[in-house]
Amino acid sequence: KQNRSFIREFRSIVFQLGRNSVFNYSQTSLQIQTICLYLIDRILSPESTGDVRLHLIYLINDVLHNW
């Protein structure tokens, strides 16, 4: 149970870091679009696990919602 709590907290931190990185390093809408397209490629990659895909989908959703 303690591990699950740690993992949830860790995922939240990683998510925030990803979101902040997109907004901090993107200065134009084209750059944000390019990053989102890259993330979509990662989602579609056969090497991506279900957890990674879900995390990236949430990240893209958050970025596009707040853009």
PDB file of N, CA, C and O in Angstrom:
ATOM      1  N   LYS A   1       0.824  -1.195   0.000  1.00  0.00           N
ATOM      2  CA  LYS A   1       0.000   0.000   0.000  1.00  0.00           C
ATOM      3  C   LYS A   1       0.869   1.260   0.000  1.00  0.00           C
ATOM      4  O   LYS A   1       0.562   2.223  -0.682  1.00  0.00           O
ATOM      5  N   GLN A   2       1.933   1.243   0.749  1.00  0.00           N
ATOM      6  CA  GLN A   2       2.824   2.387   0.802  1.00  0.00           C
ATOM      7  C   GLN A   2       3.501   2.602  -0.559  1.00  0.00           C
ATOM      8  O   GLN A   2       3.694   3.735  -0.979  1.00  0.00           O
ATOM      9  N   ASN A   3       3.834   1.511  -1.250  1.00  0.00           N
ATOM     10  CA  ASN A   3       4.424   1.616  -2.578  1.00  0.00           C
ATOM     11  C   ASN A   3       3.473   2.293  -3.556  1.00  0.00           C
ATOM     12  O   ASN A   3       3.891   3.105  -4.368  1.00  0.00           O
ATOM     13  N   ARG A   4       2.194   1.939  -3.501  1.00  0.00           N
ATOM     14  CA  ARG A   4       1.214   2.539  -4.412  1.00  0.00           C
ATOM     15  C   ARG A   4       1.113   4.039  -4.200  1.00  0.00           C
ATOM     16  O   ARG A   4       1.019   4.812  -5.153  1.00  0.00           O
ATOM     17  N   SER A   5       1.126   4.454  -2.947  1.00  0.00           N
ATOM     18  CA  SER A   5       1.061   5.874  -2.631  1.00  0.00           C
ATOM     19  C   SER A   5       2.286   6.601  -3.182  1.00  0.00           C
ATOM     20  O   SER A   5       2.172   7.679  -3.767  1.00  0.00           O
ATOM     21  N   PHE A   6       3.448   5.998  -3.011  1.00  0.00           N
ATOM     22  CA  PHE A   6       4.686   6.585  -3.525  1.00  0.00           C
ATOM     23  C   PHE A   6       4.636   6.694  -5.042  1.00  0.00           C
ATOM     24  O   PHE A   6       5.000   7.720  -5.612  1.00  0.00           O
ATOM     25  N   ILE A   7       4.174   5.649  -5.697  1.00  0.00           N
ATOM     26  CA  ILE A   7       4.109   5.639  -7.159  1.00  0.00           C
ATOM     27  C   ILE A   7       3.151   6.718  -7.654  1.00  0.00           C
ATOM     28  O   ILE A   7       3.450   7.436  -8.609  1.00  0.00           O
ATOM     29  N   ARG A   8       1.987   6.853  -7.019  1.00  0.00           N
ATOM     30  CA  ARG A   8       1.038   7.897  -7.411  1.00  0.00           C
ATOM     31  C   ARG A   8       1.657   9.290  -7.263  1.00  0.00           C
ATOM     32  O   ARG A   8       1.514  10.146  -8.133  1.00  0.00           O
ATOM     33  N   GLU A   9       2.345   9.505  -6.152  1.00  0.00           N
ATOM     34  CA  GLU A   9       2.974  10.800  -5.922  1.00  0.00           C
ATOM     35  C   GLU A   9       4.082  11.048  -6.942  1.00  0.00           C
ATOM     36  O   GLU A   9       4.207  12.140  -7.494  1.00  0.00           O
ATOM     37  N   PHE A  10       4.870  10.020  -7.223  1.00  0.00           N
ATOM     38  CA  PHE A  10       5.960  10.132  -8.192  1.00  0.00           C
ATOM     39  C   PHE A  10       5.402  10.461  -9.580  1.00  0.00           C
ATOM     40  O   PHE A  10       5.916  11.337 -10.271  1.00  0.00           O
ATOM     41  N   ARG A  11       4.343   9.776  -9.976  1.00  0.00           N
ATOM     42  CA  ARG A  11       3.730  10.037 -11.283  1.00  0.00           C
ATOM     43  C   ARG A  11       3.228  11.472 -11.374  1.00  0.00           C
ATOM     44  O   ARG A  11       3.358  12.123 -12.409  1.00  0.00           O
ATOM     45  N   SER A  12       2.659  11.965 -10.300  1.00  0.00           N
ATOM     46  CA  SER A  12       2.174  13.336 -10.279  1.00  0.00           C
ATOM     47  C   SER A  12       3.322  14.324 -10.483  1.00  0.00           C
ATOM     48  O   SER A  12       3.196  15.293 -11.236  1.00  0.00           O
ATOM     49  N   ILE A  13       4.427  14.075  -9.834  1.00  0.00           N
ATOM     50  CA  ILE A  13       5.602  14.947  -9.968  1.00  0.00           C
ATOM     51  C   ILE A  13       6.136  14.896 -11.391  1.00  0.00           C
ATOM     52  O   ILE A  13       6.421  15.924 -12.012  1.00  0.00           O
ATOM     53  N   VAL A  14       6.247  13.696 -11.938  1.00  0.00           N
ATOM     54  CA  VAL A  14       6.749  13.536 -13.309  1.00  0.00           C
ATOM     55  C   VAL A  14       5.821  14.240 -14.295  1.00  0.00           C
ATOM     56  O   VAL A  14       6.272  14.905 -15.224  1.00  0.00           O
ATOM     57  N   PHE A  15       4.520  14.100 -14.075  1.00  0.00           N
ATOM     58  CA  PHE A  15       3.537  14.750 -14.943  1.00  0.00           C
ATOM     59  C   PHE A  15       3.725  16.264 -14.920  1.00  0.00           C
ATOM     60  O   PHE A  15       3.757  16.913 -15.964  1.00  0.00           O
ATOM     61  N   GLN A  16       3.857  16.835 -13.736  1.00  0.00           N
ATOM     62  CA  GLN A  16       4.045  18.286 -13.609  1.00  0.00           C
ATOM     63  C   GLN A  16       5.346  18.738 -14.274  1.00  0.00           C
ATOM     64  O   GLN A  16       5.388  19.782 -14.928  1.00  0.00           O
ATOM     65  N   LEU A  17       6.390  17.945 -14.111  1.00  0.00           N
ATOM     66  CA  LEU A  17       7.664  18.286 -14.745  1.00  0.00           C
ATOM     67  C   LEU A  17       7.535  18.285 -16.263  1.00  0.00           C
ATOM     68  O   LEU A  17       8.047  19.171 -16.948  1.00  0.00           O
ATOM     69  N   GLY A  18       6.833  17.281 -16.796  1.00  0.00           N
ATOM     70  CA  GLY A  18       6.632  17.206 -18.236  1.00  0.00           C
ATOM     71  C   GLY A  18       5.843  18.394 -18.757  1.00  0.00           C
ATOM     72  O   GLY A  18       6.202  19.024 -19.753  1.00  0.00           O
ATOM     73  N   ARG A  19       4.771  18.691 -18.058  1.00  0.00           N
ATOM     74  CA  ARG A  19       3.914  19.817 -18.452  1.00  0.00           C
ATOM     75  C   ARG A  19       4.700  21.124 -18.390  1.00  0.00           C
ATOM     76  O   ARG A  19       4.667  21.931 -19.333  1.00  0.00           O
ATOM     77  N   ASN A  20       5.400  21.346 -17.300  1.00  0.00           N
ATOM     78  CA  ASN A  20       6.176  22.583 -17.151  1.00  0.00           C
ATOM     79  C   ASN A  20       7.265  22.677 -18.211  1.00  0.00           C
ATOM     80  O   ASN A  20       7.536  23.763 -18.724  1.00  0.00           O
ATOM     81  N   SER A  21       7.888  21.563 -18.531  1.00  0.00           N
ATOM     82  CA  SER A  21       8.937  21.568 -19.554  1.00  0.00           C
ATOM     83  C   SER A  21       8.386  21.990 -20.910  1.00  0.00           C
ATOM     84  O   SER A  21       9.008  22.778 -21.625  1.00  0.00           O
ATOM     85  N   VAL A  22       7.226  21.477 -21.258  1.00  0.00           N
ATOM     86  CA  VAL A  22       6.618  21.845 -22.539  1.00  0.00           C
ATOM     87  C   VAL A  22       6.392  23.349 -22.592  1.00  0.00           C
ATOM     88  O   VAL A  22       6.746  24.013 -23.570  1.00  0.00           O
ATOM     89  N   PHE A  23       5.833  23.915 -21.536  1.00  0.00           N
ATOM     90  CA  PHE A  23       5.530  25.344 -21.549  1.00  0.00           C
ATOM     91  C   PHE A  23       6.783  26.213 -21.381  1.00  0.00           C
ATOM     92  O   PHE A  23       6.856  27.298 -21.949  1.00  0.00           O
ATOM     93  N   ASN A  24       7.772  25.733 -20.657  1.00  0.00           N
ATOM     94  CA  ASN A  24       8.984  26.521 -20.456  1.00  0.00           C
ATOM     95  C   ASN A  24       9.879  26.552 -21.691  1.00  0.00           C
ATOM     96  O   ASN A  24      10.573  27.538 -21.928  1.00  0.00           O
ATOM     97  N   TYR A  25       9.880  25.474 -22.459  1.00  0.00           N
ATOM     98  CA  TYR A  25      10.796  25.387 -23.595  1.00  0.00           C
ATOM     99  C   TYR A  25      10.127  25.649 -24.930  1.00  0.00           C
ATOM    100  O   TYR A  25      10.785  25.678 -25.953  1.00  0.00           O
ATOM    101  N   SER A  26       8.826  25.854 -24.937  1.00  0.00           N
ATOM    102  CA  SER A  26       8.106  26.142 -26.175  1.00  0.00           C
ATOM    103  C   SER A  26       7.738  27.618 -26.200  1.00  0.00           C
ATOM    104  O   SER A  26       7.065  28.104 -25.297  1.00  0.00           O
ATOM    105  N   GLN A  27       8.182  28.284 -27.242  1.00  0.00           N
ATOM    106  CA  GLN A  27       7.902  29.713 -27.335  1.00  0.00           C
ATOM    107  C   GLN A  27       6.867  30.030 -28.413  1.00  0.00           C
ATOM    108  O   GLN A  27       6.385  31.146 -28.481  1.00  0.00           O
ATOM    109  N   THR A  28       6.539  29.053 -29.242  1.00  0.00           N
ATOM    110  CA  THR A  28       5.552  29.276 -30.291  1.00  0.00           C
ATOM    111  C   THR A  28       4.568  28.111 -30.314  1.00  0.00           C
ATOM    112  O   THR A  28       4.844  27.032 -29.796  1.00  0.00           O
ATOM    113  N   SER A  29       3.446  28.347 -30.949  1.00  0.00           N
ATOM    114  CA  SER A  29       2.453  27.274 -31.067  1.00  0.00           C
ATOM    115  C   SER A  29       2.992  26.133 -31.918  1.00  0.00           C
ATOM    116  O   SER A  29       2.680  24.970 -31.678  1.00  0.00           O
ATOM    117  N   LEU A  30       3.835  26.437 -32.891  1.00  0.00           N
ATOM    118  CA  LEU A  30       4.431  25.391 -33.723  1.00  0.00           C
ATOM    119  C   LEU A  30       5.315  24.470 -32.880  1.00  0.00           C
ATOM    120  O   LEU A  30       5.308  23.249 -33.065  1.00  0.00           O
ATOM    121  N   GLN A  31       6.047  25.034 -31.939  1.00  0.00           N
ATOM    122  CA  GLN A  31       6.889  24.211 -31.064  1.00  0.00           C
ATOM    123  C   GLN A  31       6.033  23.306 -30.176  1.00  0.00           C
ATOM    124  O   GLN A  31       6.361  22.139 -29.981  1.00  0.00           O
ATOM    125  N   ILE A  32       4.941  23.825 -29.651  1.00  0.00           N
ATOM    126  CA  ILE A  32       4.049  23.009 -28.821  1.00  0.00           C
ATOM    127  C   ILE A  32       3.436  21.898 -29.659  1.00  0.00           C
ATOM    128  O   ILE A  32       3.380  20.737 -29.233  1.00  0.00           O
ATOM    129  N   GLN A  33       3.012  22.221 -30.867  1.00  0.00           N
ATOM    130  CA  GLN A  33       2.453  21.208 -31.758  1.00  0.00           C
ATOM    131  C   GLN A  33       3.479  20.130 -32.077  1.00  0.00           C
ATOM    132  O   GLN A  33       3.160  18.941 -32.099  1.00  0.00           O
ATOM    133  N   THR A  34       4.713  20.535 -32.317  1.00  0.00           N
ATOM    134  CA  THR A  34       5.775  19.591 -32.632  1.00  0.00           C
ATOM    135  C   THR A  34       6.027  18.649 -31.464  1.00  0.00           C
ATOM    136  O   THR A  34       6.171  17.436 -31.652  1.00  0.00           O
ATOM    137  N   ILE A  35       6.051  19.187 -30.260  1.00  0.00           N
ATOM    138  CA  ILE A  35       6.247  18.349 -29.077  1.00  0.00           C
ATOM    139  C   ILE A  35       5.083  17.368 -28.922  1.00  0.00           C
ATOM    140  O   ILE A  35       5.295  16.181 -28.653  1.00  0.00           O
ATOM    141  N   CYS A  36       3.859  17.851 -29.113  1.00  0.00           N
ATOM    142  CA  CYS A  36       2.689  16.967 -28.999  1.00  0.00           C
ATOM    143  C   CYS A  36       2.719  15.870 -30.055  1.00  0.00           C
ATOM    144  O   CYS A  36       2.378  14.718 -29.771  1.00  0.00           O
ATOM    145  N   LEU A  37       3.135  16.206 -31.266  1.00  0.00           N
ATOM    146  CA  LEU A  37       3.249  15.179 -32.315  1.00  0.00           C
ATOM    147  C   LEU A  37       4.311  14.142 -31.957  1.00  0.00           C
ATOM    148  O   LEU A  37       4.135  12.949 -32.194  1.00  0.00           O
ATOM    149  N   TYR A  38       5.404  14.601 -31.368  1.00  0.00           N
ATOM    150  CA  TYR A  38       6.432  13.660 -30.913  1.00  0.00           C
ATOM    151  C   TYR A  38       5.859  12.737 -29.833  1.00  0.00           C
ATOM    152  O   TYR A  38       6.093  11.533 -29.857  1.00  0.00           O
ATOM    153  N   LEU A  39       5.108  13.306 -28.901  1.00  0.00           N
ATOM    154  CA  LEU A  39       4.517  12.494 -27.834  1.00  0.00           C
ATOM    155  C   LEU A  39       3.522  11.483 -28.403  1.00  0.00           C
ATOM    156  O   LEU A  39       3.445  10.346 -27.927  1.00  0.00           O
ATOM    157  N   ILE A  40       2.784  11.878 -29.433  1.00  0.00           N
ATOM    158  CA  ILE A  40       1.862  10.937 -30.081  1.00  0.00           C
ATOM    159  C   ILE A  40       2.643   9.793 -30.720  1.00  0.00           C
ATOM    160  O   ILE A  40       2.249   8.627 -30.628  1.00  0.00           O
ATOM    161  N   ASP A  41       3.773  10.109 -31.341  1.00  0.00           N
ATOM    162  CA  ASP A  41       4.625   9.042 -31.897  1.00  0.00           C
ATOM    163  C   ASP A  41       5.079   8.084 -30.806  1.00  0.00           C
ATOM    164  O   ASP A  41       5.135   6.878 -31.014  1.00  0.00           O
ATOM    165  N   ARG A  42       5.411   8.635 -29.641  1.00  0.00           N
ATOM    166  CA  ARG A  42       5.837   7.781 -28.516  1.00  0.00           C
ATOM    167  C   ARG A  42       4.682   6.899 -28.045  1.00  0.00           C
ATOM    168  O   ARG A  42       4.877   5.752 -27.681  1.00  0.00           O
ATOM    169  N   ILE A  43       3.466   7.435 -28.039  1.00  0.00           N
ATOM    170  CA  ILE A  43       2.296   6.653 -27.631  1.00  0.00           C
ATOM    171  C   ILE A  43       2.100   5.475 -28.580  1.00  0.00           C
ATOM    172  O   ILE A  43       1.790   4.363 -28.156  1.00  0.00           O
ATOM    173  N   LEU A  44       2.265   5.732 -29.860  1.00  0.00           N
ATOM    174  CA  LEU A  44       2.038   4.708 -30.880  1.00  0.00           C
ATOM    175  C   LEU A  44       3.197   3.721 -31.025  1.00  0.00           C
ATOM    176  O   LEU A  44       3.048   2.706 -31.692  1.00  0.00           O
ATOM    177  N   SER A  45       4.306   4.020 -30.387  1.00  0.00           N
ATOM    178  CA  SER A  45       5.473   3.151 -30.470  1.00  0.00           C
ATOM    179  C   SER A  45       5.203   1.804 -29.805  1.00  0.00           C
ATOM    180  O   SER A  45       4.646   1.748 -28.700  1.00  0.00           O
ATOM    181  N   PRO A  46       5.587   0.713 -30.447  1.00  0.00           N
ATOM    182  CA  PRO A  46       5.380  -0.615 -29.861  1.00  0.00           C
ATOM    183  C   PRO A  46       6.134  -0.812 -28.537  1.00  0.00           C
ATOM    184  O   PRO A  46       5.748  -1.637 -27.721  1.00  0.00           O
ATOM    185  N   GLU A  47       7.178  -0.034 -28.308  1.00  0.00           N
ATOM    186  CA  GLU A  47       7.959  -0.168 -27.075  1.00  0.00           C
ATOM    187  C   GLU A  47       7.273   0.467 -25.872  1.00  0.00           C
ATOM    188  O   GLU A  47       7.636   0.190 -24.732  1.00  0.00           O
ATOM    189  N   SER A  48       6.307   1.347 -26.106  1.00  0.00           N
ATOM    190  CA  SER A  48       5.644   2.047 -25.003  1.00  0.00           C
ATOM    191  C   SER A  48       4.708   1.103 -24.250  1.00  0.00           C
ATOM    192  O   SER A  48       3.930   0.377 -24.854  1.00  0.00           O
ATOM    193  N   THR A  49       4.799   1.156 -22.937  1.00  0.00           N
ATOM    194  CA  THR A  49       3.913   0.351 -22.105  1.00  0.00           C
ATOM    195  C   THR A  49       2.595   1.091 -21.896  1.00  0.00           C
ATOM    196  O   THR A  49       2.484   2.279 -22.196  1.00  0.00           O
ATOM    197  N   GLY A  50       1.623   0.401 -21.360  1.00  0.00           N
ATOM    198  CA  GLY A  50       0.323   1.009 -21.102  1.00  0.00           C
ATOM    199  C   GLY A  50       0.410   2.202 -20.175  1.00  0.00           C
ATOM    200  O   GLY A  50      -0.257   3.220 -20.397  1.00  0.00           O
ATOM    201  N   ASP A  51       1.239   2.096 -19.135  1.00  0.00           N
ATOM    202  CA  ASP A  51       1.397   3.216 -18.197  1.00  0.00           C
ATOM    203  C   ASP A  51       1.998   4.435 -18.877  1.00  0.00           C
ATOM    204  O   ASP A  51       1.581   5.569 -18.636  1.00  0.00           O
ATOM    205  N   VAL A  52       3.000   4.205 -19.712  1.00  0.00           N
ATOM    206  CA  VAL A  52       3.637   5.316 -20.427  1.00  0.00           C
ATOM    207  C   VAL A  52       2.641   5.966 -21.372  1.00  0.00           C
ATOM    208  O   VAL A  52       2.534   7.197 -21.429  1.00  0.00           O
ATOM    209  N   ARG A  53       1.898   5.152 -22.090  1.00  0.00           N
ATOM    210  CA  ARG A  53       0.900   5.689 -23.021  1.00  0.00           C
ATOM    211  C   ARG A  53      -0.132   6.541 -22.293  1.00  0.00           C
ATOM    212  O   ARG A  53      -0.473   7.643 -22.727  1.00  0.00           O
ATOM    213  N   LEU A  54      -0.632   6.024 -21.196  1.00  0.00           N
ATOM    214  CA  LEU A  54      -1.643   6.758 -20.437  1.00  0.00           C
ATOM    215  C   LEU A  54      -1.082   8.084 -19.926  1.00  0.00           C
ATOM    216  O   LEU A  54      -1.723   9.131 -20.029  1.00  0.00           O
ATOM    217  N   HIS A  55       0.131   8.055 -19.400  1.00  0.00           N
ATOM    218  CA  HIS A  55       0.776   9.271 -18.903  1.00  0.00           C
ATOM    219  C   HIS A  55       0.905  10.301 -20.028  1.00  0.00           C
ATOM    220  O   HIS A  55       0.586  11.481 -19.841  1.00  0.00           O
ATOM    221  N   LEU A  56       1.337   9.856 -21.196  1.00  0.00           N
ATOM    222  CA  LEU A  56       1.525  10.778 -22.316  1.00  0.00           C
ATOM    223  C   LEU A  56       0.199  11.327 -22.835  1.00  0.00           C
ATOM    224  O   LEU A  56       0.116  12.494 -23.223  1.00  0.00           O
ATOM    225  N   ILE A  57      -0.830  10.503 -22.831  1.00  0.00           N
ATOM    226  CA  ILE A  57      -2.157  10.984 -23.239  1.00  0.00           C
ATOM    227  C   ILE A  57      -2.633  12.078 -22.297  1.00  0.00           C
ATOM    228  O   ILE A  57      -3.129  13.124 -22.730  1.00  0.00           O
ATOM    229  N   TYR A  58      -2.474  11.864 -20.997  1.00  0.00           N
ATOM    230  CA  TYR A  58      -2.854  12.895 -20.023  1.00  0.00           C
ATOM    231  C   TYR A  58      -2.026  14.159 -20.208  1.00  0.00           C
ATOM    232  O   TYR A  58      -2.534  15.275 -20.094  1.00  0.00           O
ATOM    233  N   LEU A  59      -0.744  13.979 -20.484  1.00  0.00           N
ATOM    234  CA  LEU A  59       0.136  15.131 -20.674  1.00  0.00           C
ATOM    235  C   LEU A  59      -0.290  15.941 -21.899  1.00  0.00           C
ATOM    236  O   LEU A  59      -0.406  17.171 -21.827  1.00  0.00           O
ATOM    237  N   ILE A  60      -0.537  15.270 -23.003  1.00  0.00           N
ATOM    238  CA  ILE A  60      -0.982  15.972 -24.212  1.00  0.00           C
ATOM    239  C   ILE A  60      -2.302  16.689 -23.947  1.00  0.00           C
ATOM    240  O   ILE A  60      -2.478  17.847 -24.339  1.00  0.00           O
ATOM    241  N   ASN A  61      -3.216  16.013 -23.295  1.00  0.00           N
ATOM    242  CA  ASN A  61      -4.511  16.625 -22.982  1.00  0.00           C
ATOM    243  C   ASN A  61      -4.321  17.894 -22.148  1.00  0.00           C
ATOM    244  O   ASN A  61      -4.932  18.933 -22.429  1.00  0.00           O
ATOM    245  N   ASP A  62      -3.479  17.825 -21.146  1.00  0.00           N
ATOM    246  CA  ASP A  62      -3.256  18.971 -20.272  1.00  0.00           C
ATOM    247  C   ASP A  62      -2.602  20.120 -21.033  1.00  0.00           C
ATOM    248  O   ASP A  62      -2.992  21.278 -20.884  1.00  0.00           O
ATOM    249  N   VAL A  63      -1.616  19.804 -21.846  1.00  0.00           N
ATOM    250  CA  VAL A  63      -0.918  20.836 -22.616  1.00  0.00           C
ATOM    251  C   VAL A  63      -1.891  21.519 -23.571  1.00  0.00           C
ATOM    252  O   VAL A  63      -1.957  22.755 -23.631  1.00  0.00           O
ATOM    253  N   LEU A  64      -2.659  20.737 -24.313  1.00  0.00           N
ATOM    254  CA  LEU A  64      -3.570  21.341 -25.284  1.00  0.00           C
ATOM    255  C   LEU A  64      -4.708  22.095 -24.604  1.00  0.00           C
ATOM    256  O   LEU A  64      -5.165  23.120 -25.118  1.00  0.00           O
ATOM    257  N   HIS A  65      -5.129  21.628 -23.456  1.00  0.00           N
ATOM    258  CA  HIS A  65      -6.196  22.312 -22.726  1.00  0.00           C
ATOM    259  C   HIS A  65      -5.721  23.673 -22.203  1.00  0.00           C
ATOM    260  O   HIS A  65      -6.497  24.635 -22.172  1.00  0.00           O
ATOM    261  N   ASN A  66      -4.474  23.752 -21.789  1.00  0.00           N
ATOM    262  CA  ASN A  66      -3.945  24.988 -21.200  1.00  0.00           C
ATOM    263  C   ASN A  66      -3.161  25.859 -22.179  1.00  0.00           C
ATOM    264  O   ASN A  66      -2.610  26.873 -21.801  1.00  0.00           O
ATOM    265  N   TRP A  67      -3.110  25.498 -23.406  1.00  0.00           N
ATOM    266  CA  TRP A  67      -2.333  26.195 -24.413  1.00  0.00           C
ATOM    267  C   TRP A  67      -2.968  27.442 -24.769  1.00  0.00           C
ATOM    268  O   TRP A  67      -3.734  28.057 -25.067  1.00  0.00           O
TER     269      TRP A  67
END
